[in-house]
Coordinates of N, CA and C and ligand atoms in Angstrom, one line a residue:
M1 N -149.5 -55.6 201.5 CA -149.2 -54.7 202.6 C -149.2 -53.3 202.2
L2 N -149.6 -52.4 203.1 CA -149.6 -51.0 202.8 C -148.2 -50.5 202.7
T3 N -148.0 -49.6 201.7 CA -146.7 -49.0 201.5 C -146.9 -47.5 201.6
I4 N -146.0 -46.9 202.4 CA -146.1 -45.4 202.5 C -144.8 -44.8 202.0
Y5 N -144.9 -44.0 201.0 CA -143.7 -43.3 200.4 C -143.6 -41.9 201.1
G6 N -142.5 -41.6 201.6 CA -142.3 -40.3 202.2 C -141.3 -40.4 203.4
V7 N -141.3 -39.4 204.2 CA -140.5 -39.3 205.4 C -141.4 -38.8 206.6
Y8 N -141.0 -39.2 207.8 CA -141.9 -38.8 208.9 C -142.0 -37.3 209.0
C9 N -140.9 -36.6 208.7 CA -140.9 -35.1 208.8 C -141.5 -34.5 207.5
S10 N -142.7 -34.8 207.2 CA -143.5 -34.3 206.0 C -144.9 -34.6 206.3
R11 N -145.8 -34.3 205.3 CA -147.2 -34.6 205.5 C -147.4 -36.2 205.6
A12 N -146.4 -36.9 205.3 CA -146.6 -38.4 205.4 C -146.8 -38.8 206.9
S13 N -146.5 -37.9 207.8 CA -146.7 -38.1 209.2 C -148.2 -38.5 209.4
R14 N -149.1 -37.9 208.6 CA -150.5 -38.2 208.8 C -150.8 -39.6 208.5
N15 N -150.2 -40.2 207.5 CA -150.4 -41.5 207.1 C -149.7 -42.5 208.1
Y16 N -148.6 -42.2 208.6 CA -147.9 -43.0 209.6 C -148.8 -43.1 210.8
W17 N -149.3 -41.9 211.3 CA -150.1 -41.9 212.5 C -151.4 -42.8 212.2
M18 N -152.0 -42.6 211.1 CA -153.2 -43.4 210.8 C -152.9 -44.9 210.8
A19 N -151.8 -45.3 210.1 CA -151.4 -46.7 210.1 C -151.2 -47.3 211.5
E20 N -150.6 -46.4 212.4 CA -150.4 -46.9 213.8 C -151.8 -47.0 214.5
E21 N -152.7 -46.0 214.2 CA -154.0 -46.1 214.9 C -154.7 -47.4 214.5
L22 N -154.6 -47.8 213.2 CA -155.3 -48.9 212.8 C -154.6 -50.2 213.1
G23 N -153.3 -50.1 213.6 CA -152.5 -51.3 213.8 C -152.2 -52.0 212.5
L24 N -152.0 -51.3 211.5 CA -151.7 -51.9 210.2 C -150.2 -52.1 210.0
P25 N -149.8 -53.3 209.6 CA -148.3 -53.4 209.2 C -148.1 -52.6 208.0
F26 N -147.0 -51.9 207.9 CA -146.8 -51.2 206.6 C -145.3 -51.1 206.3
K27 N -145.0 -50.9 205.0 CA -143.6 -50.8 204.6 C -143.4 -49.3 204.3
S28 N -142.3 -48.7 204.8 CA -142.0 -47.3 204.6 C -140.9 -47.2 203.5
V29 N -141.2 -46.5 202.4 CA -140.2 -46.3 201.4 C -139.8 -44.8 201.5
P30 N -138.5 -44.6 202.0 CA -138.1 -43.2 202.3 C -138.0 -42.4 201.0
V31 N -138.7 -41.3 200.9 CA -138.6 -40.3 199.8 C -138.5 -39.0 200.4
I32 N -137.5 -38.2 200.2 CA -137.3 -36.9 200.9 C -137.7 -35.8 200.0
Q33 N -138.0 -34.6 200.5 CA -138.4 -33.5 199.7 C -137.2 -33.0 198.9
A34 N -137.4 -32.9 197.6 CA -136.3 -32.5 196.7 C -135.7 -31.1 197.1
R35 N -136.6 -30.2 197.7 CA -136.1 -28.9 198.0 C -135.0 -29.0 199.1
L36 N -134.9 -30.1 199.8 CA -133.9 -30.2 200.8 C -132.5 -30.6 200.3
L37 N -132.4 -31.0 199.0 CA -131.2 -31.5 198.4 C -130.6 -30.4 197.5
A38 N -129.3 -30.3 197.4 CA -128.6 -29.4 196.5 C -128.9 -29.8 195.1
D39 N -128.8 -31.0 194.8 CA -129.0 -31.5 193.4 C -129.8 -32.8 193.4
P40 N -131.1 -32.6 193.4 CA -132.0 -33.8 193.6 C -131.8 -34.8 192.4
L41 N -131.3 -34.4 191.3 CA -131.1 -35.3 190.2 C -129.7 -35.9 190.0
A42 N -128.9 -35.6 191.0 CA -127.5 -36.1 191.0 C -127.6 -37.6 191.1
P43 N -126.7 -38.4 190.4 CA -126.8 -39.8 190.4 C -126.8 -40.4 191.7
D44 N -126.1 -39.8 192.7 CA -126.0 -40.4 194.1 C -127.0 -39.7 195.0
A45 N -127.9 -38.9 194.5 CA -128.9 -38.3 195.4 C -129.8 -39.3 196.0
R46 N -130.2 -39.0 197.3 CA -131.2 -39.8 197.9 C -132.5 -39.8 197.2
S47 N -133.3 -40.9 197.3 CA -134.6 -40.9 196.7 C -135.4 -39.7 197.1
N48 N -135.9 -38.9 196.2 CA -136.5 -37.7 196.5 C -137.7 -37.4 195.6
T49 N -138.4 -36.3 195.9 CA -139.7 -36.1 195.2 C -139.5 -35.8 193.7
K50 N -138.2 -35.6 193.3 CA -138.0 -35.4 191.8 C -137.3 -36.6 191.2
S51 N -137.1 -37.7 192.0 CA -136.5 -38.9 191.4 C -137.5 -39.5 190.4
P52 N -137.0 -39.9 189.2 CA -137.9 -40.5 188.2 C -138.7 -41.6 188.8
A53 N -138.1 -42.5 189.6 CA -138.8 -43.6 190.2 C -140.0 -43.2 191.0
F54 N -139.8 -42.1 191.7 CA -140.9 -41.6 192.6 C -142.0 -40.9 191.7
L55 N -141.5 -40.2 190.7 CA -142.5 -39.5 189.8 C -143.4 -40.5 189.1
A56 N -142.9 -41.7 189.0 CA -143.7 -42.8 188.4 C -144.9 -43.1 189.3
V57 N -144.6 -42.9 190.6 CA -145.7 -43.2 191.6 C -146.6 -42.0 191.7
N58 N -146.0 -40.8 191.9 CA -146.8 -39.6 192.0 C -146.2 -38.5 191.0
P59 N -146.9 -38.4 189.9 CA -146.4 -37.4 188.9 C -146.3 -36.0 189.4
M60 N -147.0 -35.7 190.5 CA -147.0 -34.3 191.1 C -145.7 -34.1 191.8
G61 N -145.0 -35.2 192.1 CA -143.7 -35.0 192.8 C -143.9 -34.5 194.3
K62 N -144.9 -35.1 194.9 CA -145.2 -34.7 196.3 C -145.3 -35.9 197.2
I63 N -144.8 -35.8 198.4 CA -145.1 -36.9 199.4 C -146.1 -36.4 200.4
P64 N -146.9 -37.4 200.9 CA -146.8 -38.8 200.8 C -147.6 -39.4 199.6
A65 N -147.2 -40.6 199.2 CA -148.1 -41.4 198.4 C -148.2 -42.7 199.1
I66 N -149.4 -43.4 198.9 CA -149.5 -44.7 199.5 C -149.8 -45.7 198.4
E67 N -149.5 -47.0 198.6 CA -149.9 -48.0 197.7 C -150.5 -49.1 198.5
D68 N -151.7 -49.6 198.1 CA -152.3 -50.6 198.9 C -153.1 -51.5 198.0
D69 N -152.7 -52.7 198.0 CA -153.5 -53.7 197.2 C -153.7 -53.3 195.8
G70 N -152.6 -52.7 195.2 CA -152.6 -52.3 193.8 C -153.1 -50.9 193.6
L71 N -153.7 -50.3 194.6 CA -154.2 -48.9 194.5 C -153.1 -47.9 194.9
V72 N -152.9 -46.9 194.1 CA -151.9 -45.8 194.4 C -152.8 -44.6 194.7
L73 N -152.5 -43.9 195.9 CA -153.2 -42.7 196.2 C -152.2 -41.7 196.6
T74 N -152.5 -40.4 196.4 CA -151.4 -39.4 196.6 C -151.8 -38.1 197.3
E75 N -152.9 -38.1 198.0 CA -153.2 -36.9 198.9 C -153.3 -37.4 200.3
S76 N -152.4 -36.8 201.2 CA -152.3 -37.3 202.5 C -153.7 -37.5 203.3
L77 N -154.5 -36.5 203.2 CA -155.8 -36.6 203.9 C -156.8 -37.6 203.3
A78 N -156.7 -37.6 202.0 CA -157.6 -38.6 201.3 C -157.1 -40.0 201.6
N79 N -155.8 -40.2 201.6 CA -155.2 -41.5 202.0 C -155.8 -42.0 203.3
N80 N -155.9 -41.1 204.3 CA -156.4 -41.5 205.6 C -157.9 -41.8 205.5
L81 N -158.7 -41.0 204.7 CA -160.1 -41.3 204.6 C -160.3 -42.7 204.0
Y82 N -159.5 -43.0 203.0 CA -159.5 -44.3 202.3 C -159.2 -45.4 203.3
L83 N -158.2 -45.2 204.1 CA -157.8 -46.3 205.1 C -158.9 -46.5 206.1
A84 N -159.5 -45.4 206.5 CA -160.6 -45.5 207.5 C -161.7 -46.2 206.9
R85 N -162.1 -45.9 205.7 CA -163.2 -46.6 205.0 C -162.9 -48.0 204.8
K86 N -161.7 -48.3 204.4 CA -161.3 -49.7 204.2 C -161.4 -50.6 205.4
H87 N -160.8 -50.0 206.5 CA -160.6 -50.9 207.7 C -161.7 -50.7 208.7
G88 N -162.5 -49.7 208.6 CA -163.7 -49.5 209.5 C -163.2 -49.3 211.0
G89 N -164.1 -49.7 211.9 CA -163.8 -49.4 213.3 C -164.2 -48.0 213.7
P90 N -163.8 -47.7 215.0 CA -164.3 -46.4 215.5 C -163.7 -45.1 214.8
L91 N -162.6 -45.3 214.1 CA -162.0 -44.1 213.4 C -162.8 -43.8 212.1
A92 N -163.6 -44.7 211.6 CA -164.3 -44.5 210.4 C -165.8 -44.1 210.6
G93 N -166.4 -43.6 209.6 CA -167.8 -43.2 209.7 C -168.7 -44.4 210.0
A94 N -169.6 -44.2 211.0 CA -170.5 -45.4 211.3 C -171.6 -45.5 210.3
D95 N -171.9 -44.4 209.6 CA -172.9 -44.4 208.5 C -172.5 -43.3 207.5
V96 N -173.4 -43.2 206.5 CA -173.1 -42.2 205.4 C -173.1 -40.8 205.9
K97 N -173.9 -40.5 206.9 CA -173.9 -39.1 207.4 C -172.6 -38.8 208.1
E98 N -172.1 -39.7 208.9 CA -170.8 -39.5 209.6 C -169.7 -39.4 208.5
E99 N -169.8 -40.2 207.5 CA -168.8 -40.1 206.4 C -168.8 -38.7 205.8
G100 N -170.0 -38.2 205.6 CA -170.1 -36.9 205.0 C -169.5 -35.8 205.9
Q101 N -169.7 -36.0 207.2 CA -169.2 -35.0 208.2 C -167.6 -35.1 208.2
M102 N -167.1 -36.3 208.1 CA -165.7 -36.5 208.1 C -165.0 -35.9 206.9
L103 N -165.7 -36.1 205.8 CA -165.2 -35.5 204.5 C -165.3 -34.0 204.6
A104 N -166.3 -33.4 205.2 CA -166.5 -32.0 205.3 C -165.4 -31.4 206.2
W105 N -165.1 -32.0 207.3 CA -164.1 -31.5 208.2 C -162.7 -31.6 207.6
T106 N -162.5 -32.7 206.8 CA -161.2 -32.9 206.2 C -161.0 -31.8 205.1
L107 N -162.0 -31.6 204.3 CA -161.9 -30.6 203.2 C -161.8 -29.2 203.8
W108 N -162.4 -29.0 204.9 CA -162.3 -27.7 205.6 C -160.9 -27.5 206.1
A109 N -160.3 -28.6 206.7 CA -158.9 -28.5 207.1 C -158.0 -28.2 205.9
A110 N -158.2 -28.8 204.8 CA -157.3 -28.7 203.7 C -157.5 -27.3 203.0
T111 N -158.7 -26.8 203.0 CA -158.9 -25.5 202.2 C -159.0 -24.3 203.0
E112 N -159.5 -24.4 204.3 CA -159.7 -23.2 205.1 C -158.6 -23.0 206.1
V113 N -157.9 -24.1 206.5 CA -157.0 -24.0 207.6 C -155.5 -24.2 207.1
E114 N -155.3 -25.3 206.3 CA -153.9 -25.6 205.9 C -153.2 -24.4 205.2
P115 N -153.9 -23.7 204.3 CA -153.1 -22.6 203.6 C -152.5 -21.6 204.6
H116 N -153.1 -21.4 205.8 CA -152.5 -20.5 206.8 C -151.4 -21.3 207.6
T117 N -151.8 -22.5 208.1 CA -150.9 -23.2 209.0 C -149.5 -23.5 208.3
V118 N -149.6 -23.9 207.0 CA -148.4 -24.3 206.3 C -147.5 -23.1 206.2
K119 N -148.0 -21.9 206.0 CA -147.1 -20.7 205.9 C -146.4 -20.5 207.2
I120 N -147.1 -20.8 208.3 CA -146.4 -20.6 209.6 C -145.3 -21.6 209.8
V121 N -145.5 -22.9 209.5 CA -144.5 -23.9 209.7 C -143.3 -23.7 208.8
L122 N -143.6 -23.3 207.6 CA -142.5 -23.1 206.6 C -141.7 -21.9 207.0
T123 N -142.3 -20.9 207.6 CA -141.5 -19.7 208.1 C -140.5 -20.2 209.1
Y124 N -140.9 -21.0 210.0 CA -140.0 -21.5 211.0 C -139.0 -22.5 210.4
D125 N -139.4 -23.4 209.5 CA -138.5 -24.3 208.9 C -137.4 -23.6 208.2
N126 N -137.7 -22.4 207.6 CA -136.7 -21.7 206.9 C -136.0 -20.6 207.7
A127 N -136.2 -20.7 209.1 CA -135.6 -19.8 210.0 C -135.9 -18.3 209.7
R128 N -137.1 -18.0 209.3 CA -137.4 -16.7 208.9 C -138.3 -16.0 209.9
E129 N -138.6 -16.7 211.1 CA -139.6 -16.1 212.0 C -139.2 -14.8 212.6
N130 N -137.8 -14.5 212.6 CA -137.4 -13.3 213.3 C -137.1 -12.2 212.2
T131 N -137.4 -12.5 211.0 CA -137.2 -11.4 210.0 C -138.5 -10.6 209.8
P132 N -138.5 -9.4 209.3 CA -139.7 -8.6 209.1 C -140.7 -9.4 208.2
A133 N -140.1 -10.0 207.1 CA -141.0 -10.7 206.2 C -141.7 -11.9 206.8
G134 N -140.9 -12.6 207.6 CA -141.4 -13.8 208.3 C -142.5 -13.4 209.3
Q135 N -142.2 -12.3 210.0 CA -143.2 -11.9 211.0 C -144.5 -11.5 210.4
G136 N -144.3 -10.8 209.2 CA -145.5 -10.4 208.5 C -146.3 -11.6 208.0
T137 N -145.6 -12.6 207.6 CA -146.3 -13.9 207.1 C -147.1 -14.5 208.3
I138 N -146.4 -14.6 209.4 CA -147.0 -15.2 210.6 C -148.2 -14.4 211.1
E139 N -148.1 -13.1 211.1 CA -149.2 -12.2 211.6 C -150.4 -12.4 210.6
A140 N -150.2 -12.4 209.3 CA -151.3 -12.6 208.4 C -151.9 -14.0 208.5
S141 N -151.1 -15.0 208.8 CA -151.6 -16.3 208.9 C -152.4 -16.5 210.2
V142 N -151.9 -15.9 211.2 CA -152.7 -16.0 212.5 C -154.0 -15.3 212.3
E143 N -154.0 -14.2 211.6 CA -155.3 -13.4 211.4 C -156.2 -14.3 210.6
G144 N -155.7 -15.0 209.6 CA -156.5 -15.9 208.8 C -157.0 -17.1 209.6
L145 N -156.4 -17.4 210.7 CA -156.8 -18.6 211.5 C -157.8 -18.2 212.5
E146 N -158.0 -16.9 212.8 CA -159.0 -16.5 213.9 C -160.3 -17.1 213.6
G147 N -160.8 -17.0 212.4 CA -162.2 -17.5 212.0 C -162.3 -19.0 212.2
P148 N -161.4 -19.8 211.6 CA -161.4 -21.2 211.8 C -161.3 -21.7 213.2
F149 N -160.4 -21.0 214.0 CA -160.3 -21.4 215.4 C -161.6 -21.1 216.2
A150 N -162.2 -20.0 215.9 CA -163.5 -19.6 216.5 C -164.6 -20.6 216.2
R151 N -164.6 -21.1 214.9 CA -165.6 -22.0 214.5 C -165.4 -23.4 215.2
L152 N -164.1 -23.8 215.3 CA -163.8 -25.1 216.0 C -164.1 -25.0 217.5
E153 N -163.8 -23.9 218.1 CA -164.0 -23.7 219.5 C -165.5 -23.8 219.8
A154 N -166.3 -23.2 218.9 CA -167.8 -23.3 219.2 C -168.3 -24.7 219.0
H155 N -167.7 -25.4 218.0 CA -168.2 -26.8 217.7 C -167.8 -27.7 218.9
L156 N -166.7 -27.4 219.5 CA -166.3 -28.3 220.6 C -167.0 -28.0 222.0
K157 N -167.9 -27.1 221.9 CA -168.6 -26.7 223.2 C -169.5 -27.9 223.6
T158 N -170.0 -28.7 222.7 CA -170.9 -29.7 223.0 C -170.3 -31.1 222.8
Q159 N -169.1 -31.2 222.3 CA -168.5 -32.5 222.1 C -167.0 -32.5 222.2
D160 N -166.4 -33.6 222.5 CA -165.0 -33.7 222.7 C -164.2 -33.9 221.4
Y161 N -164.9 -34.4 220.4 CA -164.2 -34.6 219.1 C -165.1 -34.1 218.0
V162 N -164.6 -34.0 216.8 CA -165.3 -33.2 215.8 C -166.5 -34.0 215.2
V163 N -166.5 -35.3 215.2 CA -167.6 -36.1 214.6 C -167.9 -37.3 215.6
G164 N -169.2 -37.4 215.9 CA -169.6 -38.6 216.6 C -169.1 -38.7 218.1
N165 N -168.6 -37.6 218.6 CA -168.1 -37.6 220.0 C -167.1 -38.7 220.3
R166 N -166.3 -39.1 219.3 CA -165.2 -40.1 219.6 C -164.1 -39.7 218.6
F167 N -162.8 -40.1 218.9 CA -161.7 -39.8 218.0 C -161.9 -40.5 216.7
T168 N -161.8 -39.8 215.6 CA -162.0 -40.4 214.3 C -160.9 -39.8 213.3
V169 N -161.0 -40.3 212.1 CA -160.0 -39.9 211.1 C -160.2 -38.4 210.9
A170 N -161.4 -37.8 211.1 CA -161.5 -36.4 210.9 C -160.7 -35.6 212.0
D171 N -160.6 -36.1 213.2 CA -159.8 -35.4 214.2 C -158.3 -35.5 213.8
L172 N -157.9 -36.7 213.4 CA -156.5 -37.0 213.0 C -156.1 -36.0 211.9
N173 N -157.0 -35.9 210.9 CA -156.6 -35.1 209.7 C -156.5 -33.6 210.1
L174 N -157.5 -33.2 210.9 CA -157.5 -31.8 211.3 C -156.4 -31.5 212.3
A175 N -156.1 -32.4 213.2 CA -155.1 -32.2 214.2 C -153.7 -32.1 213.5
E176 N -153.5 -32.8 212.5 CA -152.2 -32.8 211.8 C -152.1 -31.4 211.1
V177 N -153.2 -30.9 210.6 CA -153.1 -29.6 209.9 C -152.9 -28.5 210.9
L178 N -153.5 -28.6 212.1 CA -153.4 -27.6 213.1 C -152.0 -27.6 213.8
R179 N -151.4 -28.8 213.8 CA -150.1 -29.0 214.5 C -149.1 -27.9 213.9
Y180 N -149.2 -27.6 212.7 CA -148.3 -26.6 212.0 C -148.4 -25.2 212.7
A181 N -149.5 -25.0 213.4 CA -149.7 -23.6 214.0 C -149.4 -23.6 215.5
M182 N -148.8 -24.7 216.0 CA -148.7 -24.8 217.5 C -147.7 -23.8 218.1
S183 N -146.8 -23.2 217.2 CA -145.9 -22.2 217.7 C -146.7 -20.9 218.1
E184 N -147.9 -20.8 217.6 CA -148.7 -19.5 217.8 C -149.6 -19.8 219.0
T185 N -149.0 -19.8 220.2 CA -149.6 -20.1 221.4 C -150.8 -19.2 221.7
Y186 N -150.7 -18.0 221.2 CA -151.8 -17.0 221.4 C -153.2 -17.6 221.0
L187 N -153.2 -18.2 219.8 CA -154.4 -18.8 219.2 C -155.0 -19.9 220.1
F188 N -154.1 -20.7 220.7 CA -154.6 -21.8 221.5 C -155.0 -21.3 222.9
E189 N -154.3 -20.3 223.4 CA -154.8 -19.7 224.7 C -156.1 -19.1 224.6
K190 N -156.4 -18.4 223.4 CA -157.6 -17.8 223.2 C -158.8 -18.8 223.0
H191 N -158.4 -20.0 222.6 CA -159.4 -21.0 222.2 C -159.1 -22.3 223.1
P192 N -159.5 -22.2 224.3 CA -159.1 -23.3 225.2 C -159.6 -24.7 224.9
R193 N -160.8 -24.7 224.2 CA -161.4 -26.1 223.8 C -160.5 -26.6 222.7
V194 N -160.1 -25.8 221.8 CA -159.2 -26.3 220.7 C -157.9 -26.8 221.3
K195 N -157.4 -26.1 222.2 CA -156.1 -26.5 222.9 C -156.3 -27.8 223.6
A196 N -157.4 -28.0 224.3 CA -157.6 -29.3 225.0 C -157.9 -30.4 224.0
W197 N -158.6 -30.1 223.0 CA -158.9 -31.2 222.0 C -157.6 -31.6 221.3
L198 N -156.7 -30.7 221.0 CA -155.5 -31.1 220.3 C -154.6 -31.9 221.3
A199 N -154.7 -31.5 222.6 CA -153.9 -32.3 223.6 C -154.5 -33.7 223.7
R200 N -155.8 -33.8 223.6 CA -156.4 -35.2 223.6 C -156.0 -36.0 222.4
C201 N -155.9 -35.4 221.2 CA -155.5 -36.1 220.0 C -154.0 -36.5 220.2
H202 N -153.2 -35.6 220.8 CA -151.8 -35.9 220.9 C -151.5 -36.9 222.0
A203 N -152.5 -37.2 222.9 CA -152.2 -38.1 223.9 C -152.4 -39.6 223.4
R204 N -152.8 -39.7 222.2 CA -153.0 -41.1 221.7 C -151.7 -41.8 221.5
P205 N -151.6 -43.1 221.9 CA -150.3 -43.8 221.7 C -149.8 -43.8 220.2
A206 N -150.8 -43.9 219.3 CA -150.4 -43.9 217.9 C -149.7 -42.6 217.5
F207 N -150.1 -41.5 218.0 CA -149.5 -40.2 217.7 C -148.1 -40.2 218.2
E208 N -147.9 -40.7 219.5 CA -146.6 -40.8 220.1 C -145.6 -41.7 219.2
K209 N -146.2 -42.8 218.7 CA -145.3 -43.7 217.8 C -144.9 -42.9 216.6
M210 N -145.8 -42.1 216.0 CA -145.4 -41.4 214.8 C -144.4 -40.3 215.2
M211 N -144.6 -39.7 216.3 CA -143.6 -38.6 216.7 C -142.2 -39.2 217.0
A212 N -142.2 -40.5 217.6 CA -141.0 -41.2 217.8 C -140.3 -41.4 216.5
G213 N -141.0 -41.7 215.4 CA -140.5 -41.9 214.1 C -139.8 -40.6 213.6
R214 N -140.5 -39.5 213.9 CA -140.0 -38.2 213.5 C -138.6 -37.9 214.2
R215 N -138.6 -38.2 215.5 CA -137.4 -37.9 216.3 C -136.2 -38.7 215.8
K216 N -136.5 -40.0 215.5 CA -135.5 -41.0 215.1 C -134.9 -40.5 213.7
E217 N -135.8 -40.1 212.9 CA -135.4 -39.6 211.5 C -134.6 -38.3 211.7
A218 N -135.0 -37.4 212.6 CA -134.2 -36.1 212.7 C -132.9 -36.4 213.3
E219 N -132.8 -37.4 214.2 CA -131.5 -37.7 214.8 C -130.5 -38.3 213.8
A220 N -131.1 -39.1 212.8 CA -130.3 -39.8 211.8 C -129.8 -38.8 210.8
A221 N -130.5 -37.6 210.7 CA -130.2 -36.7 209.5 C -128.8 -36.0 209.8
Ligands
GSH1 N1 -151.8 -31.8 199.2 C1 -150.7 -32.7 199.3 C2 -149.4 -31.8 199.6 C3 -148.2 -32.7 199.6 C4 -146.9 -31.9 199.8 O1 -146.9 -30.7 199.5 N2 -145.9 -32.5 200.2 C5 -144.6 -31.8 200.4 C6 -143.9 -32.4 201.7 S1 -144.9 -32.1 203.1 C7 -143.7 -32.2 199.2 O2 -143.7 -33.3 198.8 N3 -142.9 -31.2 198.7 C8 -142.0 -31.5 197.7 C9 -140.7 -30.8 198.0 O3 -140.6 -29.9 198.9 O4 -139.7 -31.0 197.2 C10 -150.9 -33.7 200.4 O5 -151.6 -33.3 201.4 O6 -150.5 -34.8 200.3

């Protein structure tokens, strides 16, 4: 059975969403971000990204990690590409060309988009959005996202989804990276196709299941 190490309020959300899309039974092993704990190495500390047991799974000390049929993988977006390839169906590439496109959109999300969106979400997570430094970070990140949003807006002119005109792992991966920028409504108002595409992705029942997991986790914290 698929095992997901992480928590819903982390990049593991991407893998929980994917498992729900594929209807996969999975075991969730809670591992929290070490930065959220005062002393991650305290004997009574919750299992976290600095716990020796987790470092044996991912020596980088980052969540998520997945374990599937003896294989351990540790990059959230790659984990999803692997699960799509393994289980097939509409979320996966229908041929090697589509697989190439899905890989390209995923690497684009990771390298051209996420460096900006993650700065935005961390500014809010750390309650710095109303400080001059926080506002500077958000402004610079929004500026960095203008190009990627324009590119995606143009791409969506002729299709509802990024690859093959159906919802695929490429949409899921990109949507999860762009979710971090949702506070910046200006970007979405300026790019209505991107806004509508993200809403389509978020209307999926599997996304709602993942979000319910996040809410449950937040309530228990
Ligand atoms: N590129 C990695 C990044 C993983 C990552 O940075 N995860 C964060 C949580 S979202 C983490 O584990 N941080 C460790 C910490 O904050 O202590 C991926 O996409 O899986």
